[in-house]
JSON list of C-alpha atoms in Angstrom, two decimals:
[
{"chain": "A", "resi": 1, "resn": "LYS", "atom": "CA", "xyz": [0.00, 0.00, 0.00]},
{"chain": "A", "resi": 2, "resn": "ALA", "atom": "CA", "xyz": [1.50, 3.34, -1.01]},
{"chain": "A", "resi": 3, "resn": "GLY", "atom": "CA", "xyz": [2.21, 5.80, 1.78]},
{"chain": "A", "resi": 4, "resn": "VAL", "atom": "CA", "xyz": [1.40, 9.48, 2.00]},
{"chain": "A", "resi": 5, "resn": "THR", "atom": "CA", "xyz": [2.92, 11.32, -0.95]},
{"chain": "A", "resi": 6, "resn": "GLN", "atom": "CA", "xyz": [3.87, 14.97, -0.82]},
{"chain": "A", "resi": 7, "resn": "THR", "atom": "CA", "xyz": [4.98, 16.96, -3.82]},
{"chain": "A", "resi": 8, "resn": "PRO", "atom": "CA", "xyz": [7.26, 18.66, -4.48]},
{"chain": "A", "resi": 9, "resn": "ARG", "atom": "CA", "xyz": [9.96, 17.58, -2.03]},
{"chain": "A", "resi": 10, "resn": "TYR", "atom": "CA", "xyz": [11.88, 20.82, -2.30]},
{"chain": "A", "resi": 11, "resn": "LEU", "atom": "CA", "xyz": [10.84, 24.28, -3.37]},
{"chain": "A", "resi": 12, "resn": "ILE", "atom": "CA", "xyz": [12.60, 27.63, -3.54]},
{"chain": "A", "resi": 13, "resn": "LYS", "atom": "CA", "xyz": [10.45, 30.73, -3.85]},
{"chain": "A", "resi": 14, "resn": "THR", "atom": "CA", "xyz": [10.96, 34.46, -3.63]},
{"chain": "A", "resi": 15, "resn": "ARG", "atom": "CA", "xyz": [9.37, 36.70, -1.01]},
{"chain": "A", "resi": 16, "resn": "GLY", "atom": "CA", "xyz": [5.96, 37.89, -2.21]},
{"chain": "A", "resi": 17, "resn": "GLN", "atom": "CA", "xyz": [5.27, 34.89, -4.41]},
{"chain": "A", "resi": 18, "resn": "GLN", "atom": "CA", "xyz": [2.66, 32.25, -3.70]},
{"chain": "A", "resi": 19, "resn": "VAL", "atom": "CA", "xyz": [3.09, 28.49, -3.48]},
{"chain": "A", "resi": 20, "resn": "THR", "atom": "CA", "xyz": [0.88, 25.39, -3.64]},
{"chain": "A", "resi": 21, "resn": "LEU", "atom": "CA", "xyz": [1.86, 22.12, -1.99]},
{"chain": "A", "resi": 22, "resn": "SER", "atom": "CA", "xyz": [0.17, 18.81, -2.66]},
{"chain": "A", "resi": 23, "resn": "CYS", "atom": "CA", "xyz": [-0.58, 15.80, -0.46]},
{"chain": "A", "resi": 24, "resn": "SER", "atom": "CA", "xyz": [-1.96, 12.45, -1.58]},
{"chain": "A", "resi": 25, "resn": "PRO", "atom": "CA", "xyz": [-3.17, 10.40, 1.38]},
{"chain": "A", "resi": 26, "resn": "ILE", "atom": "CA", "xyz": [-3.06, 6.64, 1.80]},
{"chain": "A", "resi": 27, "resn": "SER", "atom": "CA", "xyz": [-5.80, 5.01, -0.24]},
{"chain": "A", "resi": 28, "resn": "GLY", "atom": "CA", "xyz": [-9.00, 4.89, 1.79]},
{"chain": "A", "resi": 29, "resn": "HIS", "atom": "CA", "xyz": [-7.96, 7.62, 4.22]},
{"chain": "A", "resi": 30, "resn": "ARG", "atom": "CA", "xyz": [-10.42, 10.50, 4.36]},
{"chain": "A", "resi": 31, "resn": "SER", "atom": "CA", "xyz": [-8.67, 12.82, 6.78]},
{"chain": "A", "resi": 32, "resn": "VAL", "atom": "CA", "xyz": [-5.68, 15.00, 5.89]},
{"chain": "A", "resi": 33, "resn": "SER", "atom": "CA", "xyz": [-3.95, 17.41, 8.24]},
{"chain": "A", "resi": 34, "resn": "TRP", "atom": "CA", "xyz": [-1.11, 19.85, 7.61]},
{"chain": "A", "resi": 35, "resn": "TYR", "atom": "CA", "xyz": [1.75, 20.95, 9.84]},
{"chain": "A", "resi": 36, "resn": "GLN", "atom": "CA", "xyz": [4.63, 23.41, 9.70]},
{"chain": "A", "resi": 37, "resn": "GLN", "atom": "CA", "xyz": [7.98, 22.55, 11.25]},
{"chain": "A", "resi": 38, "resn": "THR", "atom": "CA", "xyz": [10.70, 25.12, 11.87]},
{"chain": "A", "resi": 39, "resn": "PRO", "atom": "CA", "xyz": [13.82, 24.99, 14.06]},
{"chain": "A", "resi": 40, "resn": "GLY", "atom": "CA", "xyz": [12.52, 27.86, 16.19]},
{"chain": "A", "resi": 41, "resn": "GLN", "atom": "CA", "xyz": [8.84, 26.92, 16.65]},
{"chain": "A", "resi": 42, "resn": "GLY", "atom": "CA", "xyz": [8.96, 23.16, 16.19]},
{"chain": "A", "resi": 43, "resn": "LEU", "atom": "CA", "xyz": [5.86, 21.46, 14.84]},
{"chain": "A", "resi": 44, "resn": "GLN", "atom": "CA", "xyz": [2.71, 23.55, 14.57]},
{"chain": "A", "resi": 45, "resn": "PHE", "atom": "CA", "xyz": [-0.75, 22.55, 13.39]},
{"chain": "A", "resi": 46, "resn": "LEU", "atom": "CA", "xyz": [-2.04, 24.32, 10.30]},
{"chain": "A", "resi": 47, "resn": "PHE", "atom": "CA", "xyz": [-5.40, 22.77, 9.43]},
{"chain": "A", "resi": 48, "resn": "GLU", "atom": "CA", "xyz": [-7.32, 19.56, 9.06]},
{"chain": "A", "resi": 49, "resn": "TYR", "atom": "CA", "xyz": [-9.73, 18.31, 6.42]},
{"chain": "A", "resi": 50, "resn": "PHE", "atom": "CA", "xyz": [-12.21, 15.47, 6.45]},
{"chain": "A", "resi": 51, "resn": "SER", "atom": "CA", "xyz": [-14.45, 14.61, 3.51]},
{"chain": "A", "resi": 52, "resn": "GLU", "atom": "CA", "xyz": [-13.64, 17.89, 1.76]},
{"chain": "A", "resi": 53, "resn": "THR", "atom": "CA", "xyz": [-14.54, 20.01, 4.80]},
{"chain": "A", "resi": 54, "resn": "GLN", "atom": "CA", "xyz": [-12.08, 21.97, 6.89]},
{"chain": "A", "resi": 55, "resn": "ARG", "atom": "CA", "xyz": [-12.68, 20.70, 10.41]},
{"chain": "A", "resi": 56, "resn": "ASN", "atom": "CA", "xyz": [-10.35, 22.95, 12.32]},
{"chain": "A", "resi": 57, "resn": "LYS", "atom": "CA", "xyz": [-7.54, 25.41, 11.85]},
{"chain": "A", "resi": 58, "resn": "GLY", "atom": "CA", "xyz": [-4.43, 26.35, 13.80]},
{"chain": "A", "resi": 59, "resn": "ASN", "atom": "CA", "xyz": [-3.25, 29.83, 14.65]},
{"chain": "A", "resi": 60, "resn": "PHE", "atom": "CA", "xyz": [-1.86, 30.92, 11.28]},
{"chain": "A", "resi": 61, "resn": "PRO", "atom": "CA", "xyz": [-2.66, 34.02, 9.21]},
{"chain": "A", "resi": 62, "resn": "GLY", "atom": "CA", "xyz": [-5.15, 33.92, 6.38]},
{"chain": "A", "resi": 63, "resn": "ARG", "atom": "CA", "xyz": [-2.28, 33.71, 3.87]},
{"chain": "A", "resi": 64, "resn": "PHE", "atom": "CA", "xyz": [-2.27, 30.00, 4.66]},
{"chain": "A", "resi": 65, "resn": "SER", "atom": "CA", "xyz": [-5.18, 28.14, 3.12]},
{"chain": "A", "resi": 66, "resn": "GLY", "atom": "CA", "xyz": [-6.00, 24.67, 1.99]},
{"chain": "A", "resi": 67, "resn": "ARG", "atom": "CA", "xyz": [-8.58, 22.45, 0.42]},
{"chain": "A", "resi": 68, "resn": "GLN", "atom": "CA", "xyz": [-9.42, 18.81, 0.00]},
{"chain": "A", "resi": 69, "resn": "PHE", "atom": "CA", "xyz": [-10.77, 17.21, -3.14]},
{"chain": "A", "resi": 70, "resn": "SER", "atom": "CA", "xyz": [-13.33, 14.45, -3.52]},
{"chain": "A", "resi": 71, "resn": "ASN", "atom": "CA", "xyz": [-10.56, 11.84, -3.91]},
{"chain": "A", "resi": 72, "resn": "SER", "atom": "CA", "xyz": [-9.17, 13.00, -0.50]},
{"chain": "A", "resi": 73, "resn": "ARG", "atom": "CA", "xyz": [-6.07, 14.59, -2.03]},
{"chain": "A", "resi": 74, "resn": "SER", "atom": "CA", "xyz": [-5.29, 17.89, -0.40]},
{"chain": "A", "resi": 75, "resn": "GLU", "atom": "CA", "xyz": [-3.47, 21.07, -1.31]},
{"chain": "A", "resi": 76, "resn": "MET", "atom": "CA", "xyz": [-2.26, 23.91, 0.81]},
{"chain": "A", "resi": 77, "resn": "ASN", "atom": "CA", "xyz": [-1.51, 27.35, -0.49]},
{"chain": "A", "resi": 78, "resn": "VAL", "atom": "CA", "xyz": [0.60, 30.12, 0.97]},
{"chain": "A", "resi": 79, "resn": "SER", "atom": "CA", "xyz": [0.21, 33.54, -0.59]},
{"chain": "A", "resi": 80, "resn": "THR", "atom": "CA", "xyz": [2.51, 36.54, -0.32]},
{"chain": "A", "resi": 81, "resn": "LEU", "atom": "CA", "xyz": [5.39, 34.48, 0.98]},
{"chain": "A", "resi": 82, "resn": "GLU", "atom": "CA", "xyz": [7.54, 35.84, 3.79]},
{"chain": "A", "resi": 83, "resn": "LEU", "atom": "CA", "xyz": [11.04, 34.79, 4.80]},
{"chain": "A", "resi": 84, "resn": "GLY", "atom": "CA", "xyz": [9.59, 33.28, 7.97]},
{"chain": "A", "resi": 85, "resn": "ASP", "atom": "CA", "xyz": [7.51, 30.85, 5.93]},
{"chain": "A", "resi": 86, "resn": "SER", "atom": "CA", "xyz": [10.66, 28.86, 5.19]},
{"chain": "A", "resi": 87, "resn": "ALA", "atom": "CA", "xyz": [9.95, 25.51, 6.80]},
{"chain": "A", "resi": 88, "resn": "LEU", "atom": "CA", "xyz": [9.29, 21.84, 6.36]},
{"chain": "A", "resi": 89, "resn": "TYR", "atom": "CA", "xyz": [5.59, 21.38, 5.58]},
{"chain": "A", "resi": 90, "resn": "LEU", "atom": "CA", "xyz": [4.22, 17.98, 6.52]},
{"chain": "A", "resi": 91, "resn": "CYS", "atom": "CA", "xyz": [0.90, 16.42, 5.84]},
{"chain": "A", "resi": 92, "resn": "ALA", "atom": "CA", "xyz": [-0.59, 13.39, 7.53]},
{"chain": "A", "resi": 93, "resn": "SER", "atom": "CA", "xyz": [-3.53, 11.21, 6.68]},
{"chain": "A", "resi": 94, "resn": "SER", "atom": "CA", "xyz": [-5.70, 9.09, 8.92]},
{"chain": "A", "resi": 95, "resn": "LEU", "atom": "CA", "xyz": [-8.32, 6.51, 8.26]},
{"chain": "A", "resi": 96, "resn": "ALA", "atom": "CA", "xyz": [-11.43, 7.94, 9.79]},
{"chain": "A", "resi": 97, "resn": "THR", "atom": "CA", "xyz": [-12.57, 10.45, 12.36]},
{"chain": "A", "resi": 98, "resn": "PRO", "atom": "CA", "xyz": [-9.96, 13.17, 12.49]},
{"chain": "A", "resi": 99, "resn": "GLY", "atom": "CA", "xyz": [-7.55, 12.78, 15.36]},
{"chain": "A", "resi": 100, "resn": "TYR", "atom": "CA", "xyz": [-9.02, 9.54, 16.66]},
{"chain": "A", "resi": 101, "resn": "SER", "atom": "CA", "xyz": [-6.97, 7.25, 14.46]},
{"chain": "A", "resi": 102, "resn": "PRO", "atom": "CA", "xyz": [-3.21, 7.04, 14.00]},
{"chain": "A", "resi": 103, "resn": "LEU", "atom": "CA", "xyz": [-1.52, 9.62, 11.80]},
{"chain": "A", "resi": 104, "resn": "HIS", "atom": "CA", "xyz": [0.53, 8.61, 8.76]},
{"chain": "A", "resi": 105, "resn": "PHE", "atom": "CA", "xyz": [2.97, 11.30, 7.71]},
{"chain": "A", "resi": 106, "resn": "GLY", "atom": "CA", "xyz": [4.42, 12.13, 4.34]},
{"chain": "A", "resi": 107, "resn": "ASN", "atom": "CA", "xyz": [8.10, 13.01, 3.93]},
{"chain": "A", "resi": 108, "resn": "GLY", "atom": "CA", "xyz": [7.32, 16.69, 3.70]},
{"chain": "A", "resi": 109, "resn": "THR", "atom": "CA", "xyz": [7.98, 19.57, 1.37]},
{"chain": "A", "resi": 110, "resn": "ARG", "atom": "CA", "xyz": [10.93, 21.75, 2.31]},
{"chain": "A", "resi": 111, "resn": "LEU", "atom": "CA", "xyz": [10.14, 25.33, 1.33]},
{"chain": "A", "resi": 112, "resn": "THR", "atom": "CA", "xyz": [12.85, 27.96, 1.21]},
{"chain": "A", "resi": 113, "resn": "VAL", "atom": "CA", "xyz": [11.82, 31.60, 0.76]},
{"chain": "A", "resi": 114, "resn": "THR", "atom": "CA", "xyz": [14.56, 33.97, -0.37]},
{"chain": "B", "resi": 1, "resn": "LYS", "atom": "CA", "xyz": [3.36, 28.75, 28.26]},
{"chain": "B", "resi": 2, "resn": "ASN", "atom": "CA", "xyz": [3.55, 25.62, 26.13]},
{"chain": "B", "resi": 3, "resn": "GLU", "atom": "CA", "xyz": [0.58, 23.32, 26.24]},
{"chain": "B", "resi": 4, "resn": "VAL", "atom": "CA", "xyz": [2.91, 20.30, 25.96]},
{"chain": "B", "resi": 5, "resn": "GLU", "atom": "CA", "xyz": [6.18, 19.97, 27.84]},
{"chain": "B", "resi": 6, "resn": "GLN", "atom": "CA", "xyz": [8.69, 17.19, 27.24]},
{"chain": "B", "resi": 7, "resn": "SER", "atom": "CA", "xyz": [11.70, 16.12, 29.22]},
{"chain": "B", "resi": 8, "resn": "PRO", "atom": "CA", "xyz": [14.53, 15.62, 28.84]},
{"chain": "B", "resi": 9, "resn": "GLN", "atom": "CA", "xyz": [15.37, 17.74, 25.78]},
{"chain": "B", "resi": 10, "resn": "ASN", "atom": "CA", "xyz": [18.44, 15.66, 25.03]},
{"chain": "B", "resi": 11, "resn": "LEU", "atom": "CA", "xyz": [19.32, 12.15, 26.10]},
{"chain": "B", "resi": 12, "resn": "THR", "atom": "CA", "xyz": [22.40, 10.03, 25.50]},
{"chain": "B", "resi": 13, "resn": "ALA", "atom": "CA", "xyz": [22.30, 6.37, 26.45]},
{"chain": "B", "resi": 14, "resn": "GLN", "atom": "CA", "xyz": [24.49, 3.31, 26.13]},
{"chain": "B", "resi": 15, "resn": "GLU", "atom": "CA", "xyz": [23.15, 0.48, 24.02]},
{"chain": "B", "resi": 16, "resn": "GLY", "atom": "CA", "xyz": [20.97, -1.80, 26.12]},
{"chain": "B", "resi": 17, "resn": "GLU", "atom": "CA", "xyz": [19.86, 0.85, 28.62]},
{"chain": "B", "resi": 18, "resn": "PHE", "atom": "CA", "xyz": [16.24, 1.43, 29.61]},
{"chain": "B", "resi": 19, "resn": "ILE", "atom": "CA", "xyz": [15.07, 4.88, 28.48]},
{"chain": "B", "resi": 20, "resn": "THR", "atom": "CA", "xyz": [12.16, 7.02, 29.64]},
{"chain": "B", "resi": 21, "resn": "ILE", "atom": "CA", "xyz": [10.88, 10.18, 27.98]},
{"chain": "B", "resi": 22, "resn": "ASN", "atom": "CA", "xyz": [8.24, 12.22, 29.76]},
{"chain": "B", "resi": 23, "resn": "CYS", "atom": "CA", "xyz": [5.42, 14.38, 28.47]},
{"chain": "B", "resi": 24, "resn": "SER", "atom": "CA", "xyz": [3.14, 16.67, 30.47]},
{"chain": "B", "resi": 25, "resn": "TYR", "atom": "CA", "xyz": [0.25, 18.62, 29.03]},
{"chain": "B", "resi": 26, "resn": "SER", "atom": "CA", "xyz": [-2.05, 21.32, 30.31]},
{"chain": "B", "resi": 27, "resn": "VAL", "atom": "CA", "xyz": [-5.15, 20.98, 28.13]},
{"chain": "B", "resi": 28, "resn": "GLY", "atom": "CA", "xyz": [-8.00, 18.51, 28.08]},
{"chain": "B", "resi": 29, "resn": "ILE", "atom": "CA", "xyz": [-7.26, 15.91, 25.46]},
{"chain": "B", "resi": 30, "resn": "SER", "atom": "CA", "xyz": [-9.03, 13.35, 23.34]},
{"chain": "B", "resi": 31, "resn": "ALA", "atom": "CA", "xyz": [-5.81, 11.59, 22.29]},
{"chain": "B", "resi": 32, "resn": "LEU", "atom": "CA", "xyz": [-2.05, 11.69, 22.79]},
{"chain": "B", "resi": 33, "resn": "HIS", "atom": "CA", "xyz": [0.43, 10.67, 20.10]},
{"chain": "B", "resi": 34, "resn": "TRP", "atom": "CA", "xyz": [4.06, 9.66, 20.36]},
{"chain": "B", "resi": 35, "resn": "LEU", "atom": "CA", "xyz": [5.99, 10.37, 17.16]},
{"chain": "B", "resi": 36, "resn": "GLN", "atom": "CA", "xyz": [9.50, 9.47, 16.02]},
{"chain": "B", "resi": 37, "resn": "GLN", "atom": "CA", "xyz": [11.44, 11.68, 13.64]},
{"chain": "B", "resi": 38, "resn": "HIS", "atom": "CA", "xyz": [14.70, 10.59, 12.03]},
{"chain": "B", "resi": 39, "resn": "PRO", "atom": "CA", "xyz": [17.22, 12.96, 10.43]},
{"chain": "B", "resi": 40, "resn": "GLY", "atom": "CA", "xyz": [15.87, 13.99, 7.04]},
{"chain": "B", "resi": 41, "resn": "GLY", "atom": "CA", "xyz": [12.44, 14.77, 8.41]},
{"chain": "B", "resi": 42, "resn": "GLY", "atom": "CA", "xyz": [10.29, 11.65, 8.08]},
{"chain": "B", "resi": 43, "resn": "ILE", "atom": "CA", "xyz": [7.87, 11.21, 11.00]},
{"chain": "B", "resi": 44, "resn": "VAL", "atom": "CA", "xyz": [6.50, 7.88, 12.13]},
{"chain": "B", "resi": 45, "resn": "SER", "atom": "CA", "xyz": [3.59, 7.54, 14.52]},
{"chain": "B", "resi": 46, "resn": "LEU", "atom": "CA", "xyz": [4.56, 5.16, 17.32]},
{"chain": "B", "resi": 47, "resn": "PHE", "atom": "CA", "xyz": [1.48, 5.24, 19.53]},
{"chain": "B", "resi": 48, "resn": "MET", "atom": "CA", "xyz": [-1.90, 6.88, 19.90]},
{"chain": "B", "resi": 49, "resn": "LEU", "atom": "CA", "xyz": [-3.27, 6.75, 23.44]},
{"chain": "B", "resi": 50, "resn": "SER", "atom": "CA", "xyz": [-6.35, 7.93, 25.22]},
{"chain": "B", "resi": 51, "resn": "SER", "atom": "CA", "xyz": [-5.93, 5.82, 28.35]},
{"chain": "B", "resi": 52, "resn": "GLY", "atom": "CA", "xyz": [-3.80, 3.12, 29.94]},
{"chain": "B", "resi": 53, "resn": "LYS", "atom": "CA", "xyz": [-0.79, 1.55, 28.34]},
{"chain": "B", "resi": 54, "resn": "LYS", "atom": "CA", "xyz": [0.30, 0.25, 24.95]},
{"chain": "B", "resi": 55, "resn": "LYS", "atom": "CA", "xyz": [3.26, -1.90, 23.98]},
{"chain": "B", "resi": 56, "resn": "HIS", "atom": "CA", "xyz": [4.87, -2.49, 20.61]},
{"chain": "B", "resi": 57, "resn": "GLY", "atom": "CA", "xyz": [8.06, -4.50, 20.59]},
{"chain": "B", "resi": 58, "resn": "ARG", "atom": "CA", "xyz": [10.58, -2.76, 22.84]},
{"chain": "B", "resi": 59, "resn": "LEU", "atom": "CA", "xyz": [8.47, 0.38, 23.13]},
{"chain": "B", "resi": 60, "resn": "ILE", "atom": "CA", "xyz": [5.91, 1.02, 25.84]},
{"chain": "B", "resi": 61, "resn": "ALA", "atom": "CA", "xyz": [3.71, 4.10, 26.20]},
{"chain": "B", "resi": 62, "resn": "THR", "atom": "CA", "xyz": [1.63, 4.97, 29.23]},
{"chain": "B", "resi": 63, "resn": "ILE", "atom": "CA", "xyz": [-0.76, 7.77, 30.01]},
{"chain": "B", "resi": 64, "resn": "ASN", "atom": "CA", "xyz": [-2.28, 9.07, 33.24]},
{"chain": "B", "resi": 65, "resn": "ILE", "atom": "CA", "xyz": [-5.24, 11.24, 32.32]},
{"chain": "B", "resi": 66, "resn": "GLN", "atom": "CA", "xyz": [-5.79, 12.53, 35.87]},
{"chain": "B", "resi": 67, "resn": "GLU", "atom": "CA", "xyz": [-2.18, 13.70, 36.17]},
{"chain": "B", "resi": 68, "resn": "LYS", "atom": "CA", "xyz": [-2.01, 14.84, 32.51]},
{"chain": "B", "resi": 69, "resn": "HIS", "atom": "CA", "xyz": [1.19, 12.92, 31.99]},
{"chain": "B", "resi": 70, "resn": "SER", "atom": "CA", "xyz": [2.51, 10.34, 29.56]},
{"chain": "B", "resi": 71, "resn": "SER", "atom": "CA", "xyz": [5.75, 8.40, 29.34]},
{"chain": "B", "resi": 72, "resn": "LEU", "atom": "CA", "xyz": [7.48, 6.62, 26.50]},
{"chain": "B", "resi": 73, "resn": "HIS", "atom": "CA", "xyz": [9.80, 3.80, 27.53]},
{"chain": "B", "resi": 74, "resn": "ILE", "atom": "CA", "xyz": [12.35, 2.05, 25.35]},
{"chain": "B", "resi": 75, "resn": "THR", "atom": "CA", "xyz": [13.67, -1.21, 26.73]},
{"chain": "B", "resi": 76, "resn": "ALA", "atom": "CA", "xyz": [17.06, -2.58, 25.62]},
{"chain": "B", "resi": 77, "resn": "SER", "atom": "CA", "xyz": [17.86, 0.55, 23.59]},
{"chain": "B", "resi": 78, "resn": "HIS", "atom": "CA", "xyz": [19.68, 0.17, 20.29]},
{"chain": "B", "resi": 79, "resn": "PRO", "atom": "CA", "xyz": [21.58, 2.68, 18.11]},
{"chain": "B", "resi": 80, "resn": "ARG", "atom": "CA", "xyz": [18.77, 2.53, 15.54]},
{"chain": "B", "resi": 81, "resn": "ASP", "atom": "CA", "xyz": [16.50, 4.06, 18.20]},
{"chain": "B", "resi": 82, "resn": "SER", "atom": "CA", "xyz": [18.49, 7.30, 17.84]},
{"chain": "B", "resi": 83, "resn": "ALA", "atom": "CA", "xyz": [15.95, 9.89, 16.71]},
{"chain": "B", "resi": 84, "resn": "VAL", "atom": "CA", "xyz": [13.84, 12.77, 17.96]},
{"chain": "B", "resi": 85, "resn": "TYR", "atom": "CA", "xyz": [10.76, 11.68, 19.89]},
{"chain": "B", "resi": 86, "resn": "ILE", "atom": "CA", "xyz": [7.82, 14.07, 19.90]},
{"chain": "B", "resi": 87, "resn": "CYS", "atom": "CA", "xyz": [4.74, 14.08, 22.10]},
{"chain": "B", "resi": 88, "resn": "ALA", "atom": "CA", "xyz": [1.60, 15.53, 20.53]},
{"chain": "B", "resi": 89, "resn": "VAL", "atom": "CA", "xyz": [-1.90, 15.95, 21.90]},
{"chain": "B", "resi": 90, "resn": "ARG", "atom": "CA", "xyz": [-5.24, 16.49, 20.25]},
{"chain": "B", "resi": 91, "resn": "SER", "atom": "CA", "xyz": [-7.18, 18.75, 22.55]},
{"chain": "B", "resi": 92, "resn": "THR", "atom": "CA", "xyz": [-10.90, 18.48, 23.23]},
{"chain": "B", "resi": 93, "resn": "GLY", "atom": "CA", "xyz": [-11.07, 21.76, 21.30]},
{"chain": "B", "resi": 94, "resn": "ASN", "atom": "CA", "xyz": [-9.75, 19.89, 18.25]},
{"chain": "B", "resi": 95, "resn": "GLN", "atom": "CA", "xyz": [-6.36, 21.58, 18.14]},
{"chain": "B", "resi": 96, "resn": "PHE", "atom": "CA", "xyz": [-3.05, 19.75, 17.92]},
{"chain": "B", "resi": 97, "resn": "TYR", "atom": "CA", "xyz": [-0.22, 20.76, 20.25]},
{"chain": "B", "resi": 98, "resn": "PHE", "atom": "CA", "xyz": [3.31, 19.46, 20.04]},
{"chain": "B", "resi": 99, "resn": "GLY", "atom": "CA", "xyz": [6.18, 19.15, 22.48]},
{"chain": "B", "resi": 100, "resn": "THR", "atom": "CA", "xyz": [9.58, 20.42, 21.41]},
{"chain": "B", "resi": 101, "resn": "GLY", "atom": "CA", "xyz": [10.93, 16.90, 21.16]},
{"chain": "B", "resi": 102, "resn": "THR", "atom": "CA", "xyz": [13.53, 14.75, 22.90]},
{"chain": "B", "resi": 103, "resn": "SER", "atom": "CA", "xyz": [16.69, 14.07, 20.93]},
{"chain": "B", "resi": 104, "resn": "LEU", "atom": "CA", "xyz": [17.89, 10.57, 21.76]},
{"chain": "B", "resi": 105, "resn": "THR", "atom": "CA", "xyz": [21.34, 9.24, 20.90]},
{"chain": "B", "resi": 106, "resn": "VAL", "atom": "CA", "xyz": [22.13, 5.61, 21.68]},
{"chain": "B", "resi": 107, "resn": "ILE", "atom": "CA", "xyz": [25.83, 4.81, 21.67]},
{"chain": "B", "resi": 108, "resn": "PRO", "atom": "CA", "xyz": [26.98, 1.30, 20.74]}
]
C-alpha cells in the first residue's frame, strides 16, 4: 500500500510569491492534516480536512489556506510568501474520524523563501 | 506557556539501557500521540493513546489522564532508536499541540 505522498519535495520561492503544496493520502484515508515545522517553533498545526470540509484550523494568518478534493487529495496554499515561511511542511492522513486514528505522515515539502 | 512539555530535551544512552521520555500537558485531550522523527524529516507515529498503556516491541507508552502525563519507555535501547521523539496531543477543542521533542542518541 502506497504511503502518503507529498509533492514537491523541495521548493525555492521568492518573497511575495505564492506556493501550492500537494498531499496524496493513503488510499482509503479520508482525513488529511497539515503541519509546519521550523527549528525555532517546532511542529505547529495548520489545518485539518475530512471529507472535503475543513474541520479545524491552527493559529496561522489567512495567507495560509487549503482544500481537499473528492478523492481526498489535499493542497495547501501560501500567498505573499515571507522569509519566515521557510519551513518543512508535513501532511498526515488518517483513516477515519480526524484525530481519533493514527496519523501517517508524508516526507514533507521543504520550502525555502529567499 | 507551552501546552505540551517534554523532558529531557536531550538524552544520551548506552546500548541496552532502559530509556524514559516524559510528556506533560495542560489541556483537556481526546488523544495523545508519540511520534518518532529521524534525520531527514520523516515522522512515524509510534502510539496513539487515550488511556492506559500500549506496547509495541521494545516500546511502551503509558498515560495518566488525571495527572495529565505520559511516558514513553524504550527497553534494551539500540543505536537505531536514535531519533527525535515528539509528544503531541489532540485537545478536546480539536487543536493539535506538540512538544519540542527529545533528541535521543544511543551509543553502541
